[in-house]
Structures are given as C-alpha cells and as structure tokens.
C-alpha cells in the first residue's frame, strides 16, 4: 500500500492499525469488530479489530455513564463505528503497534450485532477443524489465517512483477476444455447445447501453453487454477493453483537459470533471505543417496550401500537381500535400548513397512556393538563403519530387501532421524534441482509405460533412438525444484516434433486413432513450424506452505475443501434439480 | 520489460525486434519464423519473425552460393536459427523498426519445417472465421491478435498494480462451488466421490467476496474466470473474465470514487488519455433521455417527449400511443426521400420492430415539412420543433407506441443516426455512471420478480419498508459503468443483514427452505457481525474490446469458443468414455 490515507472512506478516518502517539488529540472514526470487552473498576475497554490491527476504545464510567451503559451489553464480534479522540495511554502495551494510544470514545454506532461465535476468534482457537471449516468465514477472521492469505497475495504480486519484467506475458487459457484422461482423472462438465458431450476442467494448461509457444509467444506465464479428480491424500485439493510457465528458443539451462532467479527473488523480497546458487542432483543420485526424488537436503545423512560388504556371512536376511544400505546418525552411539526399539517400531509401521532394522552402535572406545553381533565379526562391522564414515559415538542404521522398496524405507528412516535430531528446523531453506528424470515408468498393474512427467516431455536427444528398444533407460531434460524435501515445481523440455510425439504416444500404448482424437490439435500444430520449448509449473499453494514452514496447503486457501473433496461451509457438492439433469440430457444411475 | 538483454538465451543473442544501426558489425544469432522469402537478382532475402518484430536476413548468391542453395527450398513459417553479421542497409525500410539493418547470414539451422499454412499469417489474412478458429495457434501468430493479447496482459498488470497500491488483496475463490440456479444457468460438475451430487462452476464469486467482507478483509479483488451456461448471443462466451472487487465500511460514493480512479488510471497508462470526472445519470433519466440503461453519450441527441403535444389531432397512430418521443438529427433537414426511406426501413427491421417512422424536415426557410402534414397544422409542427430545440436545417424523427418498447426502438434509431453522422467515432471515449437502478424487475412470463442486479443487492435504506408493499418502486444503490454505450462494469451496495436478506428472498419467490438450502451459509454468516459492504465487477474481455474500439470480445481471448459454445480447435465438448460415466454414476438419456 502506498499510504494508509488511501484507506480513509466516508465511514472511517483511520484503520484500527495506524494510530500512534503522533495522532494524539485528533478526532477519529474507526470501524471494526469487538475483539474483547472489559469492565475494569469504572472504566470499560473495547478492543476494536479490523484487518489492520486492534485499537483500544476507552469509556469512563464517571464522565460517560450513558455511553458505558450503552456498550455494557455489547458482545464479541459486534461491528461498531466509533468516534472519539486519540489519547496517549498511561499503561502502554508494547506488544500492540497501537498500544501507546487509546480512543476516548464519544459516539458509538452499532453497525451489526453478533451471536456468540461458535469458537474463539484467536490464533489459538478452541474450534476443531470441522467446526472451523463449517464457519470458514469466522475462521478467516483469525490473525494467523489472515496473514496467510496476505502472504499468498504478496507472493503472487511478486511473481507477476518478476515475470512481467522478464517479458513474460500472462495469457489466460480456457477452463472448459477437452477430456484427455491420460494421467489423473478429469472433472467433466456436461454440455447442454451439445447434449451427450462433455467439457473437462484442465488438469493443467500444458497443451495450451505449448500451442502458445508454437504461436510465437515465446515467454508465457499464468497463475491459474487446475483440477484433478483424485482420491485425496492428506494434503491435496481437487482444485489447486499453479504458477505455470513456458519459454521458447531455450535450453534446459535457460529455464533453470530463469526460474532460479524467480525463486531467489521471492525469497529475497518475501523472506529477506539470500539464497545461494541452487545445487543440482540427478534423479539417479537422488535415489541412490536419499532413496527419494525430493530429498530434504537441510541435512546430509546420505545412504551408503553395503550390499557387497555384508553378504558373506550366514545372516539370511542380508544374504537374500537385493540391496543393503545404511545411514549414520551422528552422535547417537549412546542410544538406549528403548530409543533403538522406537526406531524399529518406526520402520515396522505399515506406512514404512520394513521387517526390521539392524543397528551398529559405535562406542567411544572404538568398538562396535550391533544387533547382528552373532553373525558378524567385529572386523566386518568395522568395515561397515569405515565405509559409512562413522566415528566413535555414532549410530549406523541399516535396512535391506528389494532395492527400490528398501531405499524408500531408508529414506523415511532418514527423515525420521533428521526430525529427531532437529536437523529439519523451520526457518532454514535448502533448495535443490533434481534433474535427468527418467522419461517413463513401468506400471506392473496395467502392464504399460506411463510418462514420468507427462506425454509431452522430450527424451534426451542422444537417447531418442532407444525410445522403442529400451524405453526404461531413456532420460529426459526434466527437472523438479525441491525445497526442504517438498517438490514445489517441475518441468521439462517438450517434444516439438510431430513424428517424435506420435512415437511417444505409441510407447504409451495409444492407438493412432486415440492419439488423434485426444491430441490431434497438437499433432497438427506441429506441422506448422514448432520452436524448441520447455517450461515449468510451481504449486502456489505448496510454495506458500513451504515458505511459511506450514504443515498444510489448506492454511493458504481461502475456501478449501476437506479430504472428501467437500466444501463444508457451502455443503457442496449437492443434488441438482431434475430440470437441470433433464436439460443436460443425463440421469443418475445410482 | 526492463531491457531486451533479458531475452538473451543460450539459443539466441537478440530478438527479431531489437537490432539497429548501432549494432552494425556484431555477430548475432536470431530465432524465428519465416514471414517471407524473396529471391531478387542473385540476392535472397528472408524476413524472420518473432514476437518482437521482423528482421531481414540477406544471402548473397555470388559470395554464398551454397547458403543460397540451402535456403532456396525453405518456405513460409519454417523455424530458423540464423547466425550472421549486422549490416547497415542500402535500401532502408522506414516502416520497420529494424529496417535500417539486415543480417548478412553466415549459418542457418532449420529448427522446424512447416507445411504451407492454411491461411496467410498477415493482419489482413485470407482465412475465414471458422478456418482461423480451427487453427487458432496459427491465427495467434498474426500481429494484430498478438497485440490484442499483449494489450490484455498490460491492462491486467495495471489493474493489479493499482488495486494492490490501494490495499486491495487478491484472494482466490473456489471454482467447484454449489449450484444456485438463480439468474443464469449453472455449468455443473458431477462428483465421483459423492455420487449423484454435483458441484457448479461459479457465475461470479459474489457470495464468496461478501463472505470475505464479513471475514474482515475489507478490500478484495480478483481477476477471475466466471461461467454462465446461457444461449450465446453474438458476443458472449460461456467462460469470461471479471475484475471482481468488494469493499467494506464504505458507501456507494466511496466505491464510485475508488473505481473511477482505477478506470482513469487504465486510460492514462494504457491509452495516454486523461478522463474527465465521470458524469452520472440515474437509471430513470437514462431511460427517459436515451431509452437505454447504457447510453452512448459520445453524442447528445436526447429524447424529447411529445405525447401531450401530438394527441389532439385525428392521427390515430399517435392518438392511440402510450408514448410519443422524438430525436433531432442536427443538419439532416435536407435528407432525401431515399435517405428517409432507409430510416423507415431501419426501424421496421425485425430487430427494431417499429411499425413506422414520422419525420419532420426543418427547412432552411423556417417551414416544416413532415410525413404527417395532412394531420397536423404547421403550427403544431412548429411546437414540436420548439420543444425539441430543432433549428432550420435539422431533422426530427418521431416514434410512438407502448412506452418501454418505443423508447427501446427510438434508442436504436438514435444509435443508428449517431453512426450515420459519425458521432460514434473510434478513439473517443465517453464514460458514464448509471445509478439508482430499480431493485427488482417483473417478469410477465414467470409471473414473479427477479433481481435487477442480483438477490444480494440492498434496497435504498429509505425504501426498505416498501419492499413487500410496492416492490417495483424500490431502487437500489446499484450502479453500472458505461463506456461508449457498452456496460463494462456494475455493482451495488449489498444487503448485510439476515432479516433483510430473508425478506428479499421471499420477494423473489424463494421458500424459506429453498433460501436456506441454497444460501444458508450466507444467511448464517450474517449472524456474526456483518459490516456494510458493496462492490463492483468489470468485464475484462469487454473492457479490452471497448478500449481498443474492437467489435468482439473474442479478439481478446487466446482460445475463445464459437457461438455454439464449441472450441473448434480442440473439437470440444466431446464424448467421454463409458468408464468415466460409470465412475460418476451418470448415464446419457439421449
């Protein structure tokens, strides 16, 4: 905001956040909600709240008995318009920016009364999740929620500013598009005019932004809603917001540099933090060292592979394992039996799913005590410690089994240890580019390949010829941006050639007819001069959450849905009328 | 953009719009599309186009025979990467900003070939509407379309800047909402998780922005897509973009001042035009003087009511008329029979629907010649001229019949005359606030009242008590912003009180149960302290069109739908699979 005076309206002269000692003696008019009302020995005080702060109104029982009487039956959340004089306070409140003054009230108008709210409008509310969801309009009054939405607004403003300065054009793409059920499920919209046909809501503007590149727009971005009809996990929403970007006449390096710039700008202006050049790791190394394509690199604790070191003895578990790997928990060599049991319990949880855990305690005297002492000699264990780089006083934790599954389990254990050791502290931000993703992944269940990112991602040029012969080995110039173990963005260089796109669809199991029906417009567009292009999309909801060290994206969405994709406040989805169904030419089967 | 150097990538050093004589001697790399290719006496020239301009590449047949041969079979819309040296041209082209230089090409890479495009990529394309819609990605390459989208981007940037500076917060409201089929038809979205239930796409964020006011956000805006499943008229789209705004603790005057500021800002920075304080007219006066609630006030030509002047003679048409009114076409007193017949034909067109037209030609000698000379004395006609303020040399045009219908017809004739007289010239902008709209309008067909704006608009406080007793007389603090006869925005002060909102729903024919089912969340919200609030929404598509003196909003939408709500490029809406239908629990009835 330029200045607070822009907030003056015919109804108020100031906000509840701006008065200071310098205003003393001025007659002001404030509007707001009653945060609290207190009667203290003849004086009545009302804390009046608006978006900008809280200001104390004071009523003197002796000199203003009528006014005191008038306000005595007011309650929390009533809306007032208060006229009075700014006065320096005797008892200042240093915690409140307006705490040096109060308003000696002269006239109070009640703009709206309020029932007693179903929960307290405080950062530490007594309302549970469901109650607050149902009364979201009251939940939104809490300072903490308000600050989240303002935070989001500021990020969006800064993103647009930065992108505009770099010549990116924000272009709106349509919401009523075509169902292309590759990837997640589409939400569909029945057409009344073309009965029996449906639009779909976009899962992302992917094909549109590619068409814009083909149309010569060169640098596109959009902050845009996207839709996925997925079974919701804890922190997913059926509608979510992307910062969607695409560039033409670029290589991967141009894209990484450009958006590294964007992210640094956001950190600088929003958080006041200078971000160092962002490290890069290949997908293969991320899996090898962290068992995870979005590692939390606020702490190191990399995997050490131990398969070759530990299969020569008679310990069946390891002997039969495809992969054995360990991590070092520095300074945990003194863990008690109870602590070690907790870790075993952790890896045995169904969400982790390991059978058990092998530990090596590196004692201060250089000896190693382990849970597999009867199978391995001290020398074997010392070899393990040496390879892991463990020192006396450290703890080595080892998991074994099928390679991928075990890496995933060890990754979870690594994060758990990071948590226990305080290595994942709020306020620290470690950014990472994960690059060279595989182009495809095999799905056992359906017996086919799926695109790791999406079907428009290009194979690395030097691997194009292996697309049909060894699809699983082909990598892509695809990249994710990871902050503190959360993926907040991802993108790739796209296919810009009709033949290659058709080959890609075939590898993904599309018939020519299906490919043409669903993506004919794109295949056709490639006929008319397609520039090399690529892009990236960031999850705005998630970016807000990660920058705020918040648990849930829901805290940054004004009107979120719950885990059953329901809006508790609106009570939606809901039934529609028979006339509506009839007009749309559909009926319910259930 | 800060500077063009930000556009340098690993693939190009400059754009096709930035090179000047000052760059002479530099080796540059450009990327772009072939706009044209010409072979002139041993020299070959390629005009290379990108988003930023066109630069000429030159190939010398004598010194570069191989290169000339290489490019000889290139065609329009091929994508090239060209390396060469900037050279001052002998024949400069002053029409092109890069026309002082050309690039002596040294190396050409073909990034993509192109089929011959189905229409020419020129402002004056040879492609018809349908063809260009099907190949929208090629249509978007035309400079005129590109400039429209850049224009829209700049308006959006400036709107956000202005609103942010005034403390408005952009808050995203949901797209999957609840069907409330008051007003236009909703698009609905079947829920898979809650089978048989539906979401709706929002017709506007109206109730959400009101809830944000109740939640204390005070100044909200959003540039947001809205959806209406209406039978499309020429210039409607099923999805359109609103600049949606709301303020709390304000009166109508605050809102008008704030958004007058916004509109002036846009005109100033986008068009370089200073807009005078915007005139205001009441709805009643707009209907009285222009027969229209969105008059084009670039020209005056107000209606003069003549009913009382013209019913005393034996001319049945006027005698039986409920209303008689005329307009003066200055300087048209010399209209020929043919011209007058054209005007009669105009008012008789089915879209206008008048039975005929009475004219009075005010001759230079002061006499009046009219089409009703046998019914009226010269003196009668002089009375008409005097009341109309017509001078010798002017033409008076008179229509008669039912009041409302005739006013509408005369309004159409007025616009036609304005057009003929060149009074509606492009590049002139006349802004107007139309205020004091009626709250309700009666619909003969359904025999009930409808909200003129929407059911949340407040009656004028002094007329609240007549809501049930004389609903048709009640006005609202509702306002439209009209530019050159096009409504580009509208809003109102809202109801902020539960009892009044319930009364309003009753007047609109809602049962208590219906009101609670559809809008219970809002009625409940009013229980907990509702500030006075109001707002406005502008049609961004239409604002762009009006500011550009363009006919259609479609020119400002990257991927518009046609009049049958169909995306010709995507071929959407389209059928979906039986599995999709089954999962959603719906089947087709047709």
mmCIF file of C-alpha atoms in Angstrom, chain B residues 155-444:
data_model
loop_
_atom_site.group_PDB
_atom_site.id
_atom_site.type_symbol
_atom_site.label_atom_id
_atom_site.label_comp_id
_atom_site.label_asym_id
_atom_site.label_seq_id
_atom_site.Cartn_x
_atom_site.Cartn_y
_atom_site.Cartn_z
ATOM 1 C CA UNK B 155 -4.321 -3.979 -18.598
ATOM 2 C CA UNK B 156 -4.303 -6.848 -16.107
ATOM 3 C CA UNK B 157 -0.847 -5.829 -14.855
ATOM 4 C CA UNK B 158 -2.006 -2.237 -14.361
ATOM 5 C CA UNK B 159 -5.248 -3.251 -12.652
ATOM 6 C CA UNK B 160 -3.332 -5.393 -10.194
ATOM 7 C CA UNK B 161 -0.776 -2.670 -9.567
ATOM 8 C CA UNK B 162 -3.440 -0.054 -8.911
ATOM 9 C CA UNK B 163 -5.534 -2.290 -6.684
ATOM 10 C CA UNK B 164 -2.542 -3.530 -4.696
ATOM 11 C CA UNK B 165 -1.399 0.050 -4.126
ATOM 12 C CA UNK B 166 -4.823 0.825 -2.664
ATOM 13 C CA UNK B 167 -4.571 -2.060 -0.219
ATOM 14 C CA UNK B 168 -6.814 -4.455 -2.091
ATOM 15 C CA UNK B 169 -5.897 -8.102 -1.584
ATOM 16 C CA UNK B 170 -6.294 -10.590 -4.400
ATOM 17 C CA UNK B 171 -7.873 -13.674 -2.899
ATOM 18 C CA UNK B 172 -8.686 -16.739 -4.976
ATOM 19 C CA UNK B 173 -12.190 -18.081 -4.526
ATOM 20 C CA UNK B 174 -13.161 -21.646 -5.441
ATOM 21 C CA UNK B 175 -14.277 -22.904 -8.855
ATOM 22 C CA UNK B 176 -16.025 -26.026 -7.634
ATOM 23 C CA UNK B 177 -18.937 -24.436 -5.800
ATOM 24 C CA UNK B 178 -22.597 -25.058 -5.245
ATOM 25 C CA UNK B 179 -25.373 -24.844 -7.788
ATOM 26 C CA UNK B 180 -27.664 -21.894 -7.051
ATOM 27 C CA UNK B 181 -29.698 -21.589 -10.210
ATOM 28 C CA UNK B 182 -30.985 -18.064 -9.545
ATOM 29 C CA UNK B 183 -30.101 -15.925 -12.520
ATOM 30 C CA UNK B 184 -28.336 -17.650 -15.390
ATOM 31 C CA UNK B 185 -27.908 -21.382 -15.776
ATOM 32 C CA UNK B 186 -25.015 -23.046 -13.973
ATOM 33 C CA UNK B 187 -22.471 -25.335 -15.531
ATOM 34 C CA UNK B 188 -22.360 -28.353 -13.227
ATOM 35 C CA UNK B 189 -19.661 -30.902 -12.446
ATOM 36 C CA UNK B 190 -20.653 -34.399 -11.322
ATOM 37 C CA UNK B 191 -18.884 -35.602 -8.175
ATOM 38 C CA UNK B 192 -17.320 -39.045 -8.295
ATOM 39 C CA UNK B 193 -16.705 -39.266 -4.558
ATOM 40 C CA UNK B 194 -20.221 -38.176 -3.653
ATOM 41 C CA UNK B 195 -22.107 -39.942 -6.453
ATOM 42 C CA UNK B 196 -25.299 -38.287 -7.577
ATOM 43 C CA UNK B 197 -24.139 -34.917 -6.291
ATOM 44 C CA UNK B 198 -22.782 -32.026 -8.334
ATOM 45 C CA UNK B 199 -20.565 -29.033 -7.966
ATOM 46 C CA UNK B 200 -21.299 -25.937 -10.026
ATOM 47 C CA UNK B 201 -18.864 -23.567 -11.685
ATOM 48 C CA UNK B 202 -19.285 -20.035 -10.291
ATOM 49 C CA UNK B 203 -21.279 -17.469 -12.269
ATOM 50 C CA UNK B 204 -19.335 -14.971 -10.208
ATOM 51 C CA UNK B 205 -17.582 -15.030 -6.836
ATOM 52 C CA UNK B 206 -20.424 -12.888 -5.433
ATOM 53 C CA UNK B 207 -21.184 -14.754 -2.208
ATOM 54 C CA UNK B 208 -17.507 -15.517 -1.575
ATOM 55 C CA UNK B 209 -16.479 -11.909 -1.808
ATOM 56 C CA UNK B 210 -19.277 -10.988 0.553
ATOM 57 C CA UNK B 211 -18.073 -13.646 2.998
ATOM 58 C CA UNK B 212 -14.588 -12.149 2.733
ATOM 59 C CA UNK B 213 -16.046 -8.781 3.732
ATOM 60 C CA UNK B 214 -17.762 -10.464 6.684
ATOM 61 C CA UNK B 215 -14.408 -12.065 7.484
ATOM 62 C CA UNK B 216 -12.821 -8.620 7.721
ATOM 63 C CA UNK B 217 -10.770 -8.476 4.522
ATOM 64 C CA UNK B 218 -12.110 -5.054 3.786
ATOM 65 C CA UNK B 219 -10.687 -4.621 0.265
ATOM 66 C CA UNK B 220 -10.754 -7.649 -2.005
ATOM 67 C CA UNK B 221 -10.243 -8.035 -5.708
ATOM 68 C CA UNK B 222 -9.654 -10.842 -8.108
ATOM 69 C CA UNK B 223 -9.208 -11.202 -11.846
ATOM 70 C CA UNK B 224 -11.170 -14.373 -12.243
ATOM 71 C CA UNK B 225 -12.949 -16.632 -14.703
ATOM 72 C CA UNK B 226 -16.732 -16.902 -14.415
ATOM 73 C CA UNK B 227 -19.105 -19.280 -16.131
ATOM 74 C CA UNK B 228 -22.627 -18.987 -17.489
ATOM 75 C CA UNK B 229 -24.441 -21.646 -19.446
ATOM 76 C CA UNK B 230 -26.525 -19.247 -21.483
ATOM 77 C CA UNK B 231 -27.672 -19.444 -25.050
ATOM 78 C CA UNK B 232 -24.911 -17.465 -26.593
ATOM 79 C CA UNK B 233 -25.517 -14.197 -28.304
ATOM 80 C CA UNK B 234 -23.070 -12.803 -30.786
ATOM 81 C CA UNK B 235 -20.624 -11.519 -28.245
ATOM 82 C CA UNK B 236 -20.940 -13.780 -25.230
ATOM 83 C CA UNK B 237 -18.649 -16.542 -24.093
ATOM 84 C CA UNK B 238 -19.554 -19.386 -21.721
ATOM 85 C CA UNK B 239 -16.416 -18.534 -19.754
ATOM 86 C CA UNK B 240 -15.406 -14.938 -19.304
ATOM 87 C CA UNK B 241 -13.117 -12.939 -17.061
ATOM 88 C CA UNK B 242 -14.166 -10.477 -14.393
ATOM 89 C CA UNK B 243 -12.229 -7.902 -12.434
ATOM 90 C CA UNK B 244 -14.153 -8.618 -9.282
ATOM 91 C CA UNK B 245 -13.965 -6.167 -6.379
ATOM 92 C CA UNK B 246 -15.533 -5.622 -2.977
ATOM 93 C CA UNK B 247 -15.051 -3.146 -0.130
ATOM 94 C CA UNK B 248 -16.332 -2.959 3.447
ATOM 95 C CA UNK B 249 -17.055 0.077 5.607
ATOM 96 C CA UNK B 250 -17.947 2.120 2.573
ATOM 97 C CA UNK B 251 -20.823 3.950 0.963
ATOM 98 C CA UNK B 252 -21.672 3.963 -2.723
ATOM 99 C CA UNK B 253 -19.727 7.208 -3.068
ATOM 100 C CA UNK B 254 -16.505 5.550 -1.847
ATOM 101 C CA UNK B 255 -16.931 2.769 -4.368
ATOM 102 C CA UNK B 256 -17.618 5.083 -7.283
ATOM 103 C CA UNK B 257 -14.602 7.246 -6.385
ATOM 104 C CA UNK B 258 -12.296 4.268 -5.995
ATOM 105 C CA UNK B 259 -13.167 2.651 -9.292
ATOM 106 C CA UNK B 260 -13.371 5.913 -11.168
ATOM 107 C CA UNK B 261 -9.748 6.156 -10.093
ATOM 108 C CA UNK B 262 -9.000 2.710 -11.433
ATOM 109 C CA UNK B 263 -10.589 3.407 -14.787
ATOM 110 C CA UNK B 264 -8.813 6.750 -15.101
ATOM 111 C CA UNK B 265 -5.533 5.044 -14.287
ATOM 112 C CA UNK B 266 -6.078 2.458 -17.025
ATOM 113 C CA UNK B 267 -6.952 5.114 -19.584
ATOM 114 C CA UNK B 268 -3.939 7.165 -18.603
ATOM 115 C CA UNK B 269 -1.282 4.465 -18.637
ATOM 116 C CA UNK B 270 -2.682 2.295 -21.415
ATOM 117 C CA UNK B 271 -4.141 4.866 -23.771
ATOM 118 C CA UNK B 272 -2.431 8.061 -22.622
ATOM 119 C CA UNK B 273 -5.836 9.691 -22.224
ATOM 120 C CA UNK B 274 -6.914 11.880 -19.308
ATOM 121 C CA UNK B 275 -10.522 11.111 -18.477
ATOM 122 C CA UNK B 276 -12.656 13.944 -17.087
ATOM 123 C CA UNK B 277 -14.726 13.347 -13.939
ATOM 124 C CA UNK B 278 -17.275 10.756 -14.969
ATOM 125 C CA UNK B 279 -20.813 12.075 -15.362
ATOM 126 C CA UNK B 280 -23.669 10.345 -13.612
ATOM 127 C CA UNK B 281 -27.196 9.747 -14.733
ATOM 128 C CA UNK B 282 -29.978 7.948 -12.916
ATOM 129 C CA UNK B 283 -31.465 4.837 -14.430
ATOM 130 C CA UNK B 284 -34.769 6.709 -14.734
ATOM 131 C CA UNK B 285 -33.168 9.579 -16.663
ATOM 132 C CA UNK B 286 -31.171 7.195 -18.845
ATOM 133 C CA UNK B 287 -34.412 5.508 -19.860
ATOM 134 C CA UNK B 288 -36.155 8.862 -20.285
ATOM 135 C CA UNK B 289 -33.497 10.562 -22.364
ATOM 136 C CA UNK B 290 -31.854 7.649 -24.150
ATOM 137 C CA UNK B 291 -34.345 4.763 -23.837
ATOM 138 C CA UNK B 292 -31.450 2.682 -22.664
ATOM 139 C CA UNK B 293 -29.645 1.935 -19.424
ATOM 140 C CA UNK B 294 -26.301 2.017 -21.201
ATOM 141 C CA UNK B 295 -26.479 5.075 -23.419
ATOM 142 C CA UNK B 296 -23.708 6.018 -25.785
ATOM 143 C CA UNK B 297 -23.053 9.584 -24.638
ATOM 144 C CA UNK B 298 -20.384 10.367 -27.185
ATOM 145 C CA UNK B 299 -23.246 12.327 -28.728
ATOM 146 C CA UNK B 300 -26.236 14.050 -27.181
ATOM 147 C CA UNK B 301 -29.413 13.596 -29.301
ATOM 148 C CA UNK B 302 -31.631 13.136 -26.239
ATOM 149 C CA UNK B 303 -35.253 12.121 -26.469
ATOM 150 C CA UNK B 304 -37.937 14.789 -26.238
ATOM 151 C CA UNK B 305 -41.292 13.533 -25.059
ATOM 152 C CA UNK B 306 -44.072 14.746 -27.307
ATOM 153 C CA UNK B 307 -47.066 12.737 -26.126
ATOM 154 C CA UNK B 308 -49.013 15.734 -24.818
ATOM 155 C CA UNK B 309 -48.267 17.813 -27.929
ATOM 156 C CA UNK B 310 -49.434 15.427 -30.588
ATOM 157 C CA UNK B 311 -52.605 13.691 -29.439
ATOM 158 C CA UNK B 312 -55.104 16.494 -30.139
ATOM 159 C CA UNK B 313 -55.430 15.815 -33.879
ATOM 160 C CA UNK B 314 -57.013 12.976 -35.762
ATOM 161 C CA UNK B 315 -53.857 10.942 -36.385
ATOM 162 C CA UNK B 316 -54.822 7.538 -34.940
ATOM 163 C CA UNK B 317 -51.294 6.227 -34.630
ATOM 164 C CA UNK B 318 -50.356 8.997 -32.203
ATOM 165 C CA UNK B 319 -53.779 9.172 -30.602
ATOM 166 C CA UNK B 320 -53.563 5.553 -29.519
ATOM 167 C CA UNK B 321 -49.942 5.745 -28.475
ATOM 168 C CA UNK B 322 -48.989 5.487 -24.827
ATOM 169 C CA UNK B 323 -45.829 7.427 -25.530
ATOM 170 C CA UNK B 324 -44.534 9.628 -28.342
ATOM 171 C CA UNK B 325 -40.958 10.793 -28.480
ATOM 172 C CA UNK B 326 -38.558 12.359 -30.887
ATOM 173 C CA UNK B 327 -34.887 12.977 -31.531
ATOM 174 C CA UNK B 328 -33.207 15.728 -33.514
ATOM 175 C CA UNK B 329 -30.679 14.873 -36.184
ATOM 176 C CA UNK B 330 -28.772 18.101 -36.490
ATOM 177 C CA UNK B 331 -28.179 19.257 -40.049
ATOM 178 C CA UNK B 332 -30.206 16.478 -41.631
ATOM 179 C CA UNK B 333 -33.094 18.693 -42.739
ATOM 180 C CA UNK B 334 -32.030 18.126 -46.306
ATOM 181 C CA UNK B 335 -32.413 14.342 -46.177
ATOM 182 C CA UNK B 336 -33.751 12.933 -49.428
ATOM 183 C CA UNK B 337 -36.762 10.720 -49.789
ATOM 184 C CA UNK B 338 -34.357 7.809 -50.254
ATOM 185 C CA UNK B 339 -32.495 8.578 -47.021
ATOM 186 C CA UNK B 340 -35.760 8.921 -45.111
ATOM 187 C CA UNK B 341 -36.980 5.628 -46.564
ATOM 188 C CA UNK B 342 -33.777 3.969 -45.378
ATOM 189 C CA UNK B 343 -34.507 5.175 -41.862
ATOM 190 C CA UNK B 344 -38.052 3.857 -42.075
ATOM 191 C CA UNK B 345 -36.697 0.516 -43.285
ATOM 192 C CA UNK B 346 -34.274 0.559 -40.371
ATOM 193 C CA UNK B 347 -36.969 0.983 -37.704
ATOM 194 C CA UNK B 348 -39.114 -1.664 -39.403
ATOM 195 C CA UNK B 349 -36.386 -4.321 -39.251
ATOM 196 C CA UNK B 350 -37.467 -7.211 -37.028
ATOM 197 C CA UNK B 351 -34.605 -6.420 -34.600
ATOM 198 C CA UNK B 352 -36.115 -2.950 -34.073
ATOM 199 C CA UNK B 353 -39.758 -3.745 -34.713
ATOM 200 C CA UNK B 354 -41.421 -0.351 -35.112
ATOM 201 C CA UNK B 355 -44.431 -0.026 -37.449
ATOM 202 C CA UNK B 356 -43.142 3.178 -38.980
ATOM 203 C CA UNK B 357 -41.458 6.489 -38.509
ATOM 204 C CA UNK B 358 -42.697 10.066 -38.537
ATOM 205 C CA UNK B 359 -40.240 12.697 -39.708
ATOM 206 C CA UNK B 360 -40.197 16.497 -39.655
ATOM 207 C CA UNK B 361 -37.794 18.226 -42.015
ATOM 208 C CA UNK B 362 -36.989 21.709 -40.702
ATOM 209 C CA UNK B 363 -36.405 23.628 -43.880
ATOM 210 C CA UNK B 364 -33.951 26.496 -44.216
ATOM 211 C CA UNK B 365 -36.833 28.971 -44.574
ATOM 212 C CA UNK B 366 -38.230 28.030 -41.190
ATOM 213 C CA UNK B 367 -41.083 25.951 -42.584
ATOM 214 C CA UNK B 368 -41.504 22.358 -41.586
ATOM 215 C CA UNK B 369 -42.311 19.554 -44.000
ATOM 216 C CA UNK B 370 -43.407 16.300 -42.432
ATOM 217 C CA UNK B 371 -44.749 12.835 -43.165
ATOM 218 C CA UNK B 372 -47.896 13.755 -41.213
ATOM 219 C CA UNK B 373 -48.688 17.070 -42.920
ATOM 220 C CA UNK B 374 -52.275 16.047 -43.589
ATOM 221 C CA UNK B 375 -52.967 15.557 -39.872
ATOM 222 C CA UNK B 376 -51.064 18.424 -38.325
ATOM 223 C CA UNK B 377 -51.034 22.146 -38.924
ATOM 224 C CA UNK B 378 -47.734 23.960 -39.466
ATOM 225 C CA UNK B 379 -48.235 25.472 -36.037
ATOM 226 C CA UNK B 380 -48.423 22.006 -34.415
ATOM 227 C CA UNK B 381 -45.195 21.064 -36.101
ATOM 228 C CA UNK B 382 -43.519 24.295 -35.008
ATOM 229 C CA UNK B 383 -44.465 23.459 -31.412
ATOM 230 C CA UNK B 384 -42.740 20.128 -31.787
ATOM 231 C CA UNK B 385 -39.624 21.741 -33.235
ATOM 232 C CA UNK B 386 -39.516 24.292 -30.469
ATOM 233 C CA UNK B 387 -39.799 21.688 -27.752
ATOM 234 C CA UNK B 388 -37.162 19.534 -29.412
ATOM 235 C CA UNK B 389 -34.863 22.502 -29.822
ATOM 236 C CA UNK B 390 -34.624 21.838 -33.556
ATOM 237 C CA UNK B 391 -33.325 24.594 -35.836
ATOM 238 C CA UNK B 392 -33.884 25.170 -39.526
ATOM 239 C CA UNK B 393 -31.833 22.546 -41.337
ATOM 240 C CA UNK B 394 -32.489 19.840 -38.732
ATOM 241 C CA UNK B 395 -34.461 16.622 -38.954
ATOM 242 C CA UNK B 396 -36.844 15.410 -36.245
ATOM 243 C CA UNK B 397 -37.556 11.680 -36.063
ATOM 244 C CA UNK B 398 -40.563 10.514 -34.045
ATOM 245 C CA UNK B 399 -41.666 7.084 -32.860
ATOM 246 C CA UNK B 400 -44.776 6.203 -30.883
ATOM 247 C CA UNK B 401 -46.450 3.259 -29.159
ATOM 248 C CA UNK B 402 -46.111 1.455 -25.827
ATOM 249 C CA UNK B 403 -43.735 3.429 -23.620
ATOM 250 C CA UNK B 404 -40.947 0.939 -22.964
ATOM 251 C CA UNK B 405 -40.981 -0.665 -26.372
ATOM 252 C CA UNK B 406 -40.984 2.667 -28.164
ATOM 253 C CA UNK B 407 -38.161 4.042 -26.069
ATOM 254 C CA UNK B 408 -36.098 0.984 -26.956
ATOM 255 C CA UNK B 409 -36.870 1.476 -30.642
ATOM 256 C CA UNK B 410 -36.047 5.162 -30.506
ATOM 257 C CA UNK B 411 -32.818 4.273 -28.712
ATOM 258 C CA UNK B 412 -31.871 2.043 -31.622
ATOM 259 C CA UNK B 413 -32.725 4.774 -34.092
ATOM 260 C CA UNK B 414 -30.674 7.231 -32.066
ATOM 261 C CA UNK B 415 -27.625 4.959 -32.243
ATOM 262 C CA UNK B 416 -28.181 4.451 -35.965
ATOM 263 C CA UNK B 417 -28.304 8.215 -36.530
ATOM 264 C CA UNK B 418 -25.198 8.658 -34.386
ATOM 265 C CA UNK B 419 -23.455 6.108 -36.561
ATOM 266 C CA UNK B 420 -24.597 7.746 -39.791
ATOM 267 C CA UNK B 421 -23.484 11.155 -38.597
ATOM 268 C CA UNK B 422 -20.069 9.908 -37.484
ATOM 269 C CA UNK B 423 -20.804 10.803 -33.874
ATOM 270 C CA UNK B 424 -19.589 7.445 -32.565
ATOM 271 C CA UNK B 425 -16.033 7.709 -33.782
ATOM 272 C CA UNK B 426 -13.364 5.302 -32.607
ATOM 273 C CA UNK B 427 -10.780 6.866 -30.334
ATOM 274 C CA UNK B 428 -13.288 8.987 -28.439
ATOM 275 C CA UNK B 429 -14.317 7.698 -25.047
ATOM 276 C CA UNK B 430 -17.297 8.857 -23.050
ATOM 277 C CA UNK B 431 -17.728 7.332 -19.632
ATOM 278 C CA UNK B 432 -20.899 7.376 -17.612
ATOM 279 C CA UNK B 433 -22.091 6.098 -14.262
ATOM 280 C CA UNK B 434 -25.697 4.976 -14.411
ATOM 281 C CA UNK B 435 -27.011 4.978 -10.831
ATOM 282 C CA UNK B 436 -30.190 4.311 -8.835
ATOM 283 C CA UNK B 437 -31.219 1.156 -10.632
ATOM 284 C CA UNK B 438 -34.519 -0.397 -9.652
ATOM 285 C CA UNK B 439 -34.029 -3.272 -7.223
ATOM 286 C CA UNK B 440 -36.390 -5.660 -8.995
ATOM 287 C CA UNK B 441 -37.963 -6.276 -12.332
ATOM 288 C CA UNK B 442 -41.209 -8.055 -13.013
ATOM 289 C CA UNK B 443 -41.187 -10.962 -15.424
ATOM 290 C CA UNK B 444 -44.521 -11.430 -17.187
#
